[in-house]
Short mmCIF file of C-alpha atoms and ligand atoms in Angstrom, two decimals:
data_model
loop_
_atom_site.label_atom_id
_atom_site.label_comp_id
_atom_site.label_asym_id
_atom_site.label_seq_id
_atom_site.Cartn_x
_atom_site.Cartn_y
_atom_site.Cartn_z
CA MET A 41 -11.27 46.61 -13.76
CA ASP A 42 -10.27 50.11 -12.79
CA GLU A 43 -7.89 49.67 -9.79
CA GLN A 44 -9.28 52.79 -8.15
CA ARG A 45 -12.82 51.49 -8.10
CA LYS A 46 -14.37 50.70 -4.73
CA PRO A 47 -14.94 46.94 -4.55
CA ILE A 48 -18.55 45.98 -5.03
CA SER A 49 -20.21 44.53 -1.97
CA ARG A 50 -23.45 42.78 -1.06
CA SER A 51 -24.52 45.72 1.02
CA ASP A 52 -24.69 47.82 -2.19
CA PHE A 53 -27.80 45.80 -3.03
CA PRO A 54 -31.12 45.67 -1.16
CA ALA A 55 -31.22 43.40 1.87
CA ASP A 56 -34.02 41.27 0.41
CA PHE A 57 -32.17 40.70 -2.87
CA ALA A 58 -32.30 37.10 -4.18
CA TRP A 59 -28.80 35.68 -4.53
CA GLY A 60 -28.05 32.29 -5.93
CA THR A 61 -27.23 30.19 -8.95
CA ALA A 62 -29.28 28.51 -11.63
CA THR A 63 -29.35 25.07 -13.25
CA ALA A 64 -31.69 23.02 -15.49
CA ALA A 65 -33.01 19.51 -15.12
CA TYR A 66 -31.63 17.86 -18.23
CA GLN A 67 -28.27 19.55 -17.74
CA ILE A 68 -27.59 18.16 -14.25
CA GLU A 69 -29.97 15.46 -13.12
CA GLY A 70 -29.02 12.34 -15.04
CA ALA A 71 -31.16 9.38 -13.96
CA VAL A 72 -32.98 9.53 -17.27
CA ASN A 73 -34.42 6.05 -16.98
CA GLU A 74 -35.29 6.11 -13.29
CA ASP A 75 -38.51 6.24 -11.35
CA GLY A 76 -40.83 6.30 -14.35
CA ARG A 77 -39.37 9.32 -16.19
CA GLY A 78 -40.48 9.51 -19.85
CA LEU A 79 -38.36 10.48 -22.81
CA SER A 80 -37.76 14.08 -23.67
CA ILE A 81 -36.77 15.63 -27.01
CA TRP A 82 -33.27 16.07 -25.63
CA ASP A 83 -32.90 12.34 -24.95
CA THR A 84 -33.79 11.70 -28.56
CA PHE A 85 -31.63 14.51 -29.93
CA SER A 86 -28.54 13.81 -27.85
CA HIS A 87 -28.72 10.09 -28.73
CA THR A 88 -28.83 10.90 -32.45
CA PRO A 89 -25.31 10.58 -33.86
CA GLY A 90 -23.65 13.85 -34.74
CA LYS A 91 -25.96 16.13 -32.80
CA THR A 92 -23.74 16.83 -29.76
CA ASP A 93 -19.99 17.16 -29.33
CA ASN A 94 -18.44 13.84 -28.63
CA GLY A 95 -21.87 12.20 -28.69
CA ASP A 96 -22.44 13.44 -25.13
CA THR A 97 -25.87 12.95 -23.55
CA GLY A 98 -27.56 13.95 -20.33
CA ASP A 99 -27.91 10.32 -19.22
CA ILE A 100 -25.71 10.80 -16.17
CA ALA A 101 -24.86 14.50 -16.28
CA ASP A 102 -24.00 15.62 -12.69
CA ASP A 103 -25.99 12.77 -11.12
CA HIS A 104 -27.85 15.47 -9.25
CA TYR A 105 -30.93 13.29 -9.01
CA HIS A 106 -29.06 11.15 -6.49
CA ARG A 107 -26.76 13.87 -5.07
CA TYR A 108 -29.20 16.69 -4.58
CA LYS A 109 -28.76 16.72 -0.82
CA GLN A 110 -25.02 17.12 -1.04
CA ASP A 111 -25.52 19.80 -3.73
CA VAL A 112 -27.95 21.77 -1.60
CA ALA A 113 -25.58 21.54 1.37
CA LEU A 114 -22.88 23.07 -0.80
CA MET A 115 -25.23 25.89 -1.83
CA ARG A 116 -25.85 26.62 1.80
CA GLU A 117 -22.14 26.58 2.55
CA LEU A 118 -21.59 29.10 -0.26
CA GLY A 119 -24.19 31.38 1.34
CA PHE A 120 -26.90 31.62 -1.28
CA ASN A 121 -30.41 32.47 -0.19
CA SER A 122 -32.14 31.24 -3.36
CA TYR A 123 -31.75 28.57 -6.03
CA ARG A 124 -33.24 28.44 -9.53
CA PHE A 125 -33.77 24.90 -10.89
CA SER A 126 -36.01 23.44 -13.53
CA ILE A 127 -38.59 20.69 -13.34
CA SER A 128 -38.44 17.91 -15.89
CA TRP A 129 -41.84 17.69 -17.56
CA PRO A 130 -41.33 14.02 -18.64
CA ARG A 131 -40.59 13.04 -15.04
CA ILE A 132 -43.99 14.37 -14.03
CA LEU A 133 -45.98 13.38 -17.11
CA PRO A 134 -44.06 10.71 -19.00
CA GLU A 135 -46.46 10.92 -21.90
CA GLY A 136 -46.62 14.71 -21.81
CA ARG A 137 -50.26 14.73 -20.67
CA GLY A 138 -52.62 12.46 -18.77
CA LYS A 139 -51.13 9.95 -16.34
CA VAL A 140 -49.10 11.60 -13.57
CA ASN A 141 -45.92 9.91 -12.33
CA PRO A 142 -46.00 10.39 -8.54
CA LYS A 143 -42.30 9.53 -8.15
CA GLY A 144 -41.44 12.49 -10.37
CA LEU A 145 -43.41 14.88 -8.19
CA ASP A 146 -41.87 13.25 -5.09
CA PHE A 147 -38.37 14.08 -6.30
CA TYR A 148 -39.11 17.78 -6.67
CA GLU A 149 -40.90 17.83 -3.37
CA ARG A 150 -37.83 16.38 -1.71
CA LEU A 151 -35.62 18.95 -3.45
CA VAL A 152 -37.85 21.81 -2.42
CA GLU A 153 -37.99 20.62 1.14
CA GLU A 154 -34.21 20.28 1.23
CA LEU A 155 -33.85 23.83 -0.09
CA LEU A 156 -36.26 25.30 2.44
CA ASN A 157 -34.63 23.41 5.31
CA ASN A 158 -31.33 24.87 4.28
CA GLY A 159 -32.57 28.45 4.08
CA LEU A 160 -32.81 28.62 0.27
CA GLU A 161 -35.85 29.98 -1.58
CA PRO A 162 -36.91 27.72 -4.43
CA TYR A 163 -37.34 29.37 -7.87
CA ALA A 164 -38.78 26.68 -10.16
CA THR A 165 -38.71 26.87 -13.95
CA LEU A 166 -41.35 24.65 -15.54
CA TYR A 167 -39.88 24.37 -19.00
CA HIS A 168 -36.17 24.41 -19.73
CA TRP A 169 -36.29 22.76 -23.16
CA ASP A 170 -37.05 19.15 -22.27
CA LEU A 171 -40.42 18.67 -24.03
CA PRO A 172 -41.81 15.19 -23.57
CA GLN A 173 -41.07 13.23 -26.76
CA ALA A 174 -44.67 12.02 -26.79
CA LEU A 175 -45.76 15.62 -27.44
CA GLN A 176 -43.13 16.13 -30.08
CA ASP A 177 -44.53 13.09 -31.85
CA LYS A 178 -47.78 15.03 -32.12
CA GLY A 179 -46.02 18.12 -33.58
CA GLY A 180 -44.44 19.59 -30.44
CA TRP A 181 -44.49 23.39 -30.07
CA LYS A 182 -45.67 23.78 -33.66
CA GLU A 183 -49.07 22.76 -32.39
CA ARG A 184 -51.50 24.37 -29.91
CA LEU A 185 -51.86 21.03 -28.18
CA SER A 186 -48.45 21.56 -26.48
CA SER A 187 -49.55 24.95 -25.09
CA GLU A 188 -52.62 23.29 -23.56
CA ALA A 189 -50.65 20.33 -22.28
CA PHE A 190 -48.20 22.81 -20.70
CA ALA A 191 -50.99 24.44 -18.70
CA ASP A 192 -52.10 20.99 -17.49
CA TYR A 193 -48.58 20.18 -16.43
CA ALA A 194 -48.34 23.55 -14.60
CA ASP A 195 -51.50 22.57 -12.79
CA VAL A 196 -50.18 19.22 -11.64
CA VAL A 197 -46.89 20.66 -10.36
CA SER A 198 -48.36 23.71 -8.64
CA ARG A 199 -51.04 21.69 -6.88
CA ARG A 200 -48.21 19.79 -5.18
CA LEU A 201 -45.66 22.58 -4.70
CA GLY A 202 -47.84 25.74 -4.66
CA ASP A 203 -47.47 26.08 -0.88
CA ARG A 204 -43.66 26.16 -0.99
CA VAL A 205 -42.20 27.52 -4.21
CA LYS A 206 -41.27 31.20 -3.95
CA GLY A 207 -40.69 31.97 -7.62
CA TRP A 208 -42.46 30.35 -10.58
CA ILE A 209 -40.90 30.74 -13.98
CA THR A 210 -43.03 29.38 -16.79
CA LEU A 211 -40.48 29.12 -19.62
CA ASN A 212 -36.77 29.43 -19.98
CA GLU A 213 -35.57 31.26 -23.07
CA PRO A 214 -38.40 30.53 -25.53
CA ALA A 215 -36.35 32.26 -28.22
CA VAL A 216 -33.79 29.50 -28.02
CA SER A 217 -36.41 26.75 -28.17
CA ALA A 218 -38.10 28.46 -31.12
CA ILE A 219 -35.16 29.64 -33.16
CA ILE A 220 -32.22 27.40 -32.33
CA GLY A 221 -34.51 24.35 -32.00
CA HIS A 222 -36.78 24.95 -35.02
CA VAL A 223 -35.00 27.31 -37.43
CA GLU A 224 -31.27 26.66 -36.94
CA GLY A 225 -31.72 23.04 -35.86
CA ARG A 226 -28.71 23.07 -33.50
CA HIS A 227 -31.00 22.14 -30.58
CA ALA A 228 -33.77 19.62 -30.14
CA PRO A 229 -36.03 18.99 -31.95
CA GLY A 230 -33.60 19.95 -34.75
CA GLU A 231 -35.90 21.47 -37.34
CA HIS A 232 -34.91 23.90 -40.10
CA SER A 233 -37.88 26.05 -40.94
CA ILE A 234 -38.85 29.65 -40.20
CA GLU A 235 -42.49 28.61 -40.22
CA ALA A 236 -41.85 25.97 -37.52
CA GLY A 237 -39.90 28.56 -35.50
CA VAL A 238 -42.61 31.20 -35.62
CA ARG A 239 -45.35 28.70 -34.80
CA ALA A 240 -43.26 27.38 -31.91
CA ALA A 241 -42.67 30.91 -30.63
CA HIS A 242 -46.40 31.65 -30.52
CA HIS A 243 -47.31 28.33 -28.90
CA LEU A 244 -44.60 28.72 -26.28
CA LEU A 245 -45.95 32.18 -25.45
CA LEU A 246 -49.46 30.83 -25.40
CA GLY A 247 -48.36 28.00 -23.11
CA HIS A 248 -46.99 30.69 -20.77
CA GLY A 249 -50.27 32.62 -21.01
CA LEU A 250 -52.39 29.58 -20.24
CA ALA A 251 -50.16 28.40 -17.38
CA LEU A 252 -49.85 31.69 -15.54
CA PRO A 253 -53.41 31.93 -14.17
CA VAL A 254 -53.26 28.24 -13.24
CA LEU A 255 -50.10 28.81 -11.22
CA ARG A 256 -51.62 31.85 -9.53
CA ALA A 257 -54.80 29.93 -8.71
CA ASN A 258 -52.93 27.05 -7.14
CA ASN A 259 -50.55 29.24 -5.20
CA ARG A 260 -50.74 28.99 -1.42
CA ARG A 261 -47.69 31.12 -0.54
CA LYS A 262 -48.42 34.73 0.21
CA ASP A 263 -45.13 36.06 -1.14
CA ALA A 264 -44.92 33.88 -4.22
CA GLU A 265 -44.12 35.57 -7.54
CA PHE A 266 -44.69 34.60 -11.15
CA GLY A 267 -42.75 35.36 -14.29
CA ILE A 268 -40.94 34.12 -17.40
CA THR A 269 -37.29 34.04 -18.34
CA LEU A 270 -36.04 35.41 -21.66
CA SER A 271 -32.66 35.21 -23.36
CA THR A 272 -31.39 38.59 -24.42
CA THR A 273 -28.56 40.19 -26.27
CA TYR A 274 -27.67 43.82 -26.72
CA ALA A 275 -27.57 44.20 -30.48
CA GLU A 276 -25.57 46.99 -32.09
CA PRO A 277 -24.64 47.69 -35.73
CA GLY A 278 -21.07 46.47 -36.23
CA ASP A 279 -20.27 49.45 -38.53
CA ASP A 280 -21.92 52.55 -39.97
CA SER A 281 -23.58 50.84 -42.92
CA GLN A 282 -27.30 50.57 -43.56
CA GLN A 283 -26.89 46.78 -43.76
CA ALA A 284 -25.41 46.63 -40.27
CA GLN A 285 -28.35 48.67 -38.93
CA GLU A 286 -30.83 46.30 -40.53
CA ALA A 287 -28.93 43.28 -39.20
CA ALA A 288 -28.97 44.72 -35.66
CA ILE A 289 -32.75 45.27 -35.90
CA LEU A 290 -33.18 41.65 -36.94
CA VAL A 291 -31.06 40.38 -34.03
CA ASP A 292 -32.88 42.60 -31.56
CA GLY A 293 -36.22 41.59 -33.05
CA PHE A 294 -35.74 37.84 -32.82
CA ASN A 295 -33.79 37.78 -29.54
CA ASN A 296 -35.56 40.38 -27.49
CA ARG A 297 -38.71 41.84 -29.00
CA LEU A 298 -40.31 38.69 -30.39
CA PHE A 299 -41.10 37.76 -26.79
CA MET A 300 -41.07 41.05 -24.90
CA ASP A 301 -43.55 42.78 -27.24
CA PRO A 302 -46.27 40.15 -26.93
CA LEU A 303 -45.69 39.80 -23.15
CA PHE A 304 -45.75 43.53 -22.36
CA LYS A 305 -47.63 45.07 -25.29
CA GLY A 306 -49.91 42.27 -26.40
CA ARG A 307 -48.67 42.35 -30.01
CA TYR A 308 -45.79 41.05 -32.13
CA PRO A 309 -42.99 43.49 -32.97
CA SER A 310 -43.43 45.56 -36.10
CA THR A 311 -39.66 45.48 -36.79
CA ILE A 312 -39.85 41.83 -37.90
CA SER A 313 -43.50 41.55 -38.85
CA ASN A 314 -42.53 40.77 -42.49
CA LEU A 315 -41.08 37.48 -41.28
CA LEU A 316 -43.73 36.65 -38.73
CA GLU A 317 -47.15 37.56 -40.01
CA ARG A 318 -47.82 34.81 -42.54
CA TYR A 319 -46.87 32.08 -40.08
CA LEU A 320 -48.33 33.27 -36.81
CA PRO A 321 -51.15 30.91 -35.68
CA ILE A 322 -52.90 33.52 -33.52
CA GLU A 323 -56.44 32.73 -32.41
CA ALA A 324 -58.95 35.08 -30.78
CA GLY A 325 -57.99 35.84 -27.17
CA ASP A 326 -54.37 34.57 -27.43
CA MET A 327 -52.66 37.94 -27.16
CA GLU A 328 -54.69 38.93 -24.06
CA LYS A 329 -53.64 35.73 -22.34
CA ILE A 330 -50.04 36.15 -23.30
CA SER A 331 -49.91 39.73 -22.06
CA ALA A 332 -51.38 39.14 -18.60
CA PRO A 333 -49.32 41.08 -15.98
CA LEU A 334 -46.15 39.48 -14.67
CA ASP A 335 -44.66 39.91 -11.20
CA PHE A 336 -41.17 39.76 -12.65
CA LEU A 337 -39.28 39.38 -15.88
CA GLY A 338 -36.35 36.97 -15.79
CA ILE A 339 -33.43 38.16 -17.89
CA ASN A 340 -30.61 35.92 -19.08
CA TYR A 341 -27.72 37.88 -20.47
CA TYR A 342 -24.36 36.59 -21.71
CA PHE A 343 -23.06 38.80 -24.57
CA ARG A 344 -23.72 41.66 -26.91
CA THR A 345 -23.96 41.19 -30.67
CA LEU A 346 -22.23 43.39 -33.22
CA ALA A 347 -24.23 42.74 -36.34
CA LEU A 348 -22.77 43.43 -39.81
CA ALA A 349 -25.24 42.12 -42.36
CA VAL A 350 -28.21 39.79 -42.81
CA GLU A 351 -26.86 36.62 -44.38
CA ASP A 352 -30.03 34.65 -44.86
CA LEU A 353 -33.24 36.35 -43.85
CA SER A 354 -35.48 33.29 -43.86
CA ALA A 355 -33.01 31.44 -41.60
CA VAL A 356 -32.62 34.52 -39.35
CA LYS A 357 -28.87 34.30 -40.01
CA VAL A 358 -26.72 37.36 -39.43
CA LYS A 359 -23.04 38.00 -40.06
CA THR A 360 -21.42 39.44 -36.89
CA ARG A 361 -18.02 40.78 -36.09
CA GLN A 362 -15.54 40.54 -33.23
CA VAL A 363 -13.75 43.39 -31.58
CA GLN A 364 -9.98 43.43 -31.69
CA GLY A 365 -8.55 43.20 -28.18
CA ALA A 366 -11.85 42.27 -26.57
CA GLN A 367 -12.12 39.19 -24.39
CA TYR A 368 -14.17 36.19 -25.59
CA THR A 369 -15.35 33.22 -23.57
CA GLU A 370 -14.95 29.57 -24.55
CA MET A 371 -18.32 29.93 -26.27
CA GLY A 372 -16.88 32.68 -28.49
CA TRP A 373 -19.08 35.22 -26.72
CA GLU A 374 -17.78 38.73 -26.14
CA VAL A 375 -17.33 39.69 -22.52
CA ASN A 376 -19.22 42.94 -22.45
CA PRO A 377 -20.77 44.08 -19.17
CA GLU A 378 -21.55 47.42 -20.73
CA GLY A 379 -23.91 45.60 -23.07
CA PHE A 380 -25.63 44.12 -20.01
CA TYR A 381 -26.15 47.60 -18.54
CA ASN A 382 -27.44 48.88 -21.88
CA LEU A 383 -29.78 45.94 -22.27
CA LEU A 384 -31.20 46.43 -18.76
CA LYS A 385 -31.83 50.09 -19.54
CA LEU A 386 -33.47 49.19 -22.84
CA VAL A 387 -35.76 46.65 -21.24
CA ASN A 388 -36.74 49.08 -18.52
CA ASN A 389 -37.37 51.96 -20.93
CA ASP A 390 -39.27 49.99 -23.52
CA TYR A 391 -41.23 47.54 -21.37
CA LYS A 392 -41.21 48.74 -17.74
CA PRO A 393 -41.36 45.35 -16.00
CA ALA A 394 -42.49 45.55 -12.37
CA LYS A 395 -39.35 43.75 -11.33
CA ILE A 396 -36.36 42.10 -13.02
CA LEU A 397 -34.55 39.02 -11.85
CA ILE A 398 -31.29 38.20 -13.50
CA THR A 399 -32.10 34.51 -13.89
CA GLU A 400 -28.85 33.64 -15.67
CA ASN A 401 -25.48 35.25 -16.25
CA GLY A 402 -22.08 33.57 -16.32
CA ALA A 403 -19.29 32.37 -18.53
CA ALA A 404 -17.57 29.27 -19.83
CA PHE A 405 -13.80 29.30 -19.61
CA ALA A 406 -11.29 26.47 -19.99
CA ASP A 407 -10.84 25.34 -16.43
CA ARG A 408 -8.06 23.11 -15.14
CA LEU A 409 -8.37 21.03 -12.00
CA GLU A 410 -5.17 21.22 -9.99
CA GLU A 411 -4.69 18.28 -7.68
CA GLY A 412 -1.06 18.66 -6.47
CA GLN A 413 -0.24 17.99 -2.81
CA GLY A 414 -2.86 20.08 -1.11
CA GLN A 415 -6.58 20.57 -1.77
CA PRO A 416 -7.83 20.22 -5.32
CA ALA A 417 -8.34 23.69 -6.82
CA VAL A 418 -9.61 25.44 -9.94
CA HIS A 419 -8.20 28.93 -10.46
CA ASP A 420 -10.62 30.80 -12.73
CA PRO A 421 -9.85 34.53 -12.49
CA ASP A 422 -11.58 35.23 -15.81
CA ARG A 423 -14.88 33.90 -14.47
CA THR A 424 -14.50 35.81 -11.21
CA ASN A 425 -13.89 39.04 -13.11
CA PHE A 426 -16.82 38.29 -15.40
CA ILE A 427 -19.21 37.84 -12.52
CA ARG A 428 -17.96 40.83 -10.60
CA ASP A 429 -18.12 43.16 -13.60
CA HIS A 430 -21.66 42.02 -14.44
CA PHE A 431 -22.75 42.51 -10.84
CA GLU A 432 -21.41 46.06 -11.17
CA ALA A 433 -23.29 46.62 -14.44
CA ALA A 434 -26.54 45.43 -12.80
CA LEU A 435 -25.89 47.67 -9.81
CA LYS A 436 -25.28 50.69 -12.01
CA ALA A 437 -28.56 50.03 -13.85
CA SER A 438 -30.43 49.51 -10.62
CA ARG A 439 -29.08 52.79 -9.19
CA GLU A 440 -30.56 54.44 -12.28
CA GLY A 441 -34.00 53.00 -11.53
CA VAL A 442 -33.99 49.58 -13.22
CA PRO A 443 -35.79 47.32 -10.71
CA VAL A 444 -33.23 44.50 -10.45
CA LYS A 445 -34.14 42.37 -7.45
CA GLY A 446 -32.24 39.14 -7.78
CA TYR A 447 -29.26 37.46 -9.44
CA PHE A 448 -28.72 33.81 -10.28
CA VAL A 449 -25.25 33.00 -11.66
CA TRP A 450 -25.18 30.42 -14.40
CA SER A 451 -24.30 27.92 -13.30
CA PHE A 452 -23.98 26.24 -9.94
CA LEU A 453 -22.23 23.18 -11.43
CA ASP A 454 -20.43 22.44 -14.65
CA ASN A 455 -22.99 20.60 -16.70
CA PHE A 456 -24.29 19.29 -20.02
CA GLU A 457 -24.07 22.33 -22.29
CA TRP A 458 -26.57 21.10 -24.89
CA ALA A 459 -25.03 20.59 -28.34
CA TYR A 460 -21.59 21.22 -26.82
CA GLY A 461 -21.97 18.37 -24.42
CA TYR A 462 -19.53 18.52 -21.52
CA SER A 463 -16.90 20.45 -23.44
CA LYS A 464 -17.93 23.83 -21.98
CA ARG A 465 -17.80 24.53 -18.27
CA PHE A 466 -20.01 27.28 -16.83
CA GLY A 467 -20.00 26.21 -13.20
CA ILE A 468 -18.69 28.09 -10.23
CA VAL A 469 -18.30 24.56 -8.88
CA TYR A 470 -16.15 22.17 -10.94
CA VAL A 471 -17.53 18.71 -11.61
CA ASP A 472 -14.99 15.96 -12.05
CA TYR A 473 -17.25 13.82 -14.23
CA PRO A 474 -15.54 10.38 -13.80
CA THR A 475 -15.84 10.64 -9.99
CA GLN A 476 -18.67 13.17 -9.70
CA ARG A 477 -16.58 15.11 -7.14
CA ARG A 478 -17.58 18.75 -6.70
CA ILE A 479 -14.70 21.23 -6.30
CA VAL A 480 -15.57 24.84 -5.60
CA LYS A 481 -13.71 27.04 -8.10
CA ASP A 482 -12.07 30.29 -7.03
CA SER A 483 -15.08 32.12 -8.56
CA GLY A 484 -17.37 30.19 -6.25
CA ARG A 485 -15.26 31.19 -3.25
CA TRP A 486 -15.30 34.79 -4.48
CA TYR A 487 -19.10 34.67 -4.61
CA GLN A 488 -19.16 33.16 -1.11
CA ASN A 489 -16.95 35.97 0.22
CA PHE A 490 -19.03 38.60 -1.61
CA LEU A 491 -22.17 37.25 0.06
CA ARG A 492 -20.50 37.21 3.46
CA GLY A 493 -19.81 40.89 2.96
O1 IFM B 645 -26.60 26.34 -20.52
C1 IFM B 645 -27.44 27.37 -21.03
C2 IFM B 645 -28.77 27.37 -20.32
O2 IFM B 645 -29.40 26.14 -20.41
C3 IFM B 645 -29.69 28.39 -20.91
N1 IFM B 645 -29.06 29.67 -21.05
C4 IFM B 645 -27.69 29.74 -21.55
C5 IFM B 645 -26.83 28.73 -20.88
C6 IFM B 645 -25.40 28.79 -21.43
O3 IFM B 645 -25.42 28.53 -22.82
#
């Protein structure tokens, strides 16, 4: 960072800005066999040999299901005013549809109560990738049935929590579910087909479109808001060639526009229509449902992509390049806050969302727990710099008119990083997995001090 720069401070942002962290059910809860929870596709996938690093699963994860009170107390200590978590669909409806598991609903009610009692606004995501296995057995997101089942699930949850949840997020990163889950196969359910990916994308969007009016109808909180969270990247050609330009258009198309165009314009993007059209299972009325107005758009941003060439069009595979001298996280992602600023400007120019919440942003670095004589500590200056520089990028965009109104750092705790298992740590709080101790990293203390002003 430029040494002359004035340090960023909370007071640079609006007073009613939402500040917090984000997590997801399968990544932190554990307790996969407790209180009537059904199986999700991630239980199946992570228990399949060779699918995750080290054979890791979410069976125990951060044991948050049992430690949620202690975790919420720590959030309060760190000074957040909001918390984004996800609800596990198979805890609520173990078979995906039909019989409700009251103990599942009870858990989230206890969590929401605990948050409110500690001065934190609950932002609940309904789907963060843990589809009930029973629905997968019927074709999963490739079939319309899952979109309809999703709306039923939204109904059950919002009937119980519609008087207390402040922010409702239908889906988390449908691009990842559709493409990484169905085309690349690196995530559950592990399929390898463009057709499956495109069908899944449409049914995820339709699920969102069917759930949104249900959530609004069941809402009993005056200031509640409703939206969806998308993964994004700022895609640029990695050189001056025509191929690089085409590759960047493909990356932007599948990562950003495949979801933003239907949500904000009611149609699929023309830039990738050659890959989509023959597979899209659109029925009359779908696009109107999908494009119903949102109160906010949730943006998850981690890195920019420098695209060089399309490697395999039907697998949406692109060759990318790295920048000499640039910093990369443990995920191999370029640290590029400028790309974040550019992406926010692009979203605002092209789609004009009423409001943007940064629902995820953060970084995995190799952390080391230092026990020594004194207090245990984790010194993670790279993560602190990452967070601060991305706050600055968001502030710059918001000063230029981009309506950024909240920020949730990914993540509160180190957790199960999907196919990478526990090998990647994104938390601002370190989790010592053998003991489940939580140790606030220096980045967490920086965030706390930032919020104290
Ligand atoms: O851990 C994930 C999260 O579940 C979704 N967004 C990206 C994060 C980091 O990979």
